[in-house]
Short mmCIF file of C-alpha atoms in Angstrom, two decimals:
data_model
loop_
_atom_site.label_atom_id
_atom_site.label_comp_id
_atom_site.label_asym_id
_atom_site.label_seq_id
_atom_site.Cartn_x
_atom_site.Cartn_y
_atom_site.Cartn_z
CA UNK A 1 23.01 123.60 196.99
CA UNK A 2 22.31 124.72 200.52
CA UNK A 3 19.44 123.24 202.51
CA UNK A 4 17.98 124.90 205.58
CA UNK A 5 15.60 122.92 207.76
CA UNK A 6 13.42 124.38 210.49
CA UNK A 7 10.46 123.52 212.69
CA UNK A 8 11.78 120.90 215.06
CA UNK A 9 11.01 120.95 218.76
CA UNK A 10 9.59 119.12 221.74
CA UNK A 11 6.09 117.67 221.64
CA UNK A 12 4.09 115.14 223.62
CA UNK A 13 3.18 111.79 222.15
CA UNK A 14 0.11 112.11 219.95
CA UNK A 15 0.93 115.69 219.05
CA UNK A 16 1.97 117.27 215.78
CA UNK A 17 4.90 119.20 214.35
CA UNK A 18 5.63 120.61 210.93
CA UNK A 19 9.12 120.75 209.47
CA UNK A 20 10.10 122.96 206.58
CA UNK A 21 13.13 122.98 204.31
CA UNK A 22 14.30 125.47 201.71
CA UNK A 23 16.93 124.74 199.08
CA UNK A 24 19.00 127.48 197.53
CA UNK A 25 22.01 127.83 195.31
CA UNK A 26 20.86 126.68 191.86
CA UNK A 27 17.69 128.64 191.11
CA UNK A 28 17.10 127.04 187.70
CA UNK A 29 16.98 123.51 189.04
CA UNK A 30 13.89 121.99 190.60
CA UNK A 31 14.76 119.15 192.93
CA UNK A 32 13.15 116.11 194.36
CA UNK A 33 13.28 116.69 198.11
CA UNK A 34 13.00 114.49 201.11
CA UNK A 35 13.65 113.77 204.74
CA UNK A 36 15.81 111.28 206.57
CA UNK A 37 16.23 110.95 210.33
CA UNK A 38 18.74 109.60 212.79
CA UNK A 39 18.00 108.61 216.36
CA UNK A 40 20.76 108.36 218.97
CA UNK A 41 22.80 105.22 218.50
CA UNK A 42 20.97 104.25 215.34
CA UNK A 43 21.65 104.43 211.64
CA UNK A 44 20.16 107.15 209.53
CA UNK A 45 16.83 106.09 208.01
CA UNK A 46 14.62 107.26 205.19
CA UNK A 47 11.39 109.08 206.12
CA UNK A 48 9.75 110.53 202.99
CA UNK A 49 10.49 111.97 199.56
CA UNK A 50 8.57 114.01 197.00
CA UNK A 51 9.30 114.39 193.31
CA UNK A 52 10.28 117.68 191.73
CA UNK A 53 6.81 118.01 190.21
CA UNK A 54 5.12 117.19 193.51
CA UNK A 55 3.06 114.44 191.94
CA UNK A 56 4.90 111.47 193.46
CA UNK A 57 5.58 110.76 197.12
CA UNK A 58 7.11 107.84 198.97
CA UNK A 59 7.12 107.12 202.70
CA UNK A 60 8.79 104.76 205.09
CA UNK A 61 6.34 102.20 206.46
CA UNK A 62 6.96 103.52 209.97
CA UNK A 63 5.48 106.94 209.13
CA UNK A 64 2.92 106.09 206.45
CA UNK A 65 -0.50 107.47 207.35
CA UNK A 66 0.92 109.83 209.98
CA UNK A 67 3.38 112.01 208.04
CA UNK A 68 2.68 114.02 204.90
CA UNK A 69 5.34 115.53 202.68
CA UNK A 70 4.35 118.39 200.37
CA UNK A 71 5.88 121.06 198.26
CA UNK A 72 5.28 124.60 199.45
CA UNK A 73 4.58 127.66 197.40
CA UNK A 74 8.19 128.84 197.21
CA UNK A 75 10.33 126.97 194.70
CA UNK A 76 12.43 124.17 196.16
CA UNK A 77 10.71 124.36 199.52
CA UNK A 78 9.19 121.33 201.14
CA UNK A 79 7.22 120.67 204.30
CA UNK A 80 6.76 117.58 206.44
CA UNK A 81 3.59 117.49 208.49
CA UNK A 82 4.01 115.01 211.32
CA UNK A 83 0.86 113.90 213.16
CA UNK A 84 0.23 111.34 215.88
CA UNK A 85 3.87 111.52 216.87
CA UNK A 86 5.39 108.68 218.87
CA UNK A 87 8.43 108.62 221.15
CA UNK A 88 10.18 106.47 218.55
CA UNK A 89 9.95 109.38 216.11
CA UNK A 90 12.51 111.20 218.25
CA UNK A 91 15.51 111.92 216.05
CA UNK A 92 17.45 114.55 214.19
CA UNK A 93 15.63 115.11 210.90
CA UNK A 94 17.67 115.93 207.81
CA UNK A 95 16.44 117.61 204.66
CA UNK A 96 17.74 116.22 201.38
CA UNK A 97 17.56 117.11 197.69
CA UNK A 98 18.34 115.31 194.46
CA UNK A 99 17.36 114.90 190.86
CA UNK A 100 14.93 112.00 191.31
CA UNK A 101 12.55 110.65 193.95
CA UNK A 102 13.45 107.05 194.79
CA UNK A 103 10.95 104.89 196.73
CA UNK A 104 13.57 104.33 199.44
CA UNK A 105 14.98 107.83 199.34
CA UNK A 106 18.22 106.88 197.64
CA UNK A 107 20.18 109.18 195.37
CA UNK A 108 19.76 112.42 197.29
CA UNK A 109 22.99 114.22 196.52
CA UNK A 110 22.51 117.18 198.84
CA UNK A 111 22.04 117.15 202.60
CA UNK A 112 21.30 119.94 205.02
CA UNK A 113 21.93 120.34 208.69
CA UNK A 114 19.40 118.58 210.87
CA UNK A 115 16.63 119.76 213.11
CA UNK A 116 15.87 117.99 216.39
CA UNK A 117 12.46 116.45 216.99
CA UNK A 118 11.79 115.12 220.48
CA UNK A 119 8.59 113.30 221.37
CA UNK A 120 7.96 112.75 225.05
CA UNK A 121 5.84 109.88 226.35
#
């Protein structure tokens, strides 16, 4: 499975960005998909995940109420709408895919290359 993330960039604090990720490689599978992030010098951390059906979502406490994960019209494509961004949201964001959506984002077998999000103060 190949994952391609896009949409990162530079934004001022309080602004918004939308990330998108498309999975390809196994067209008959529908995956749970999610996002993790890694800031410089820090461990990778869970951001959000959505079930294959799109009916269940989980978020890290640090982004709850500001970020929204959703499935897009194309199969195995997911978006992450990020509002009210803070400098501490600055990180490389990684798209992930797996068979199940875990509340802490565990069990995502497939990882894509990251996209940089930078929030200036």
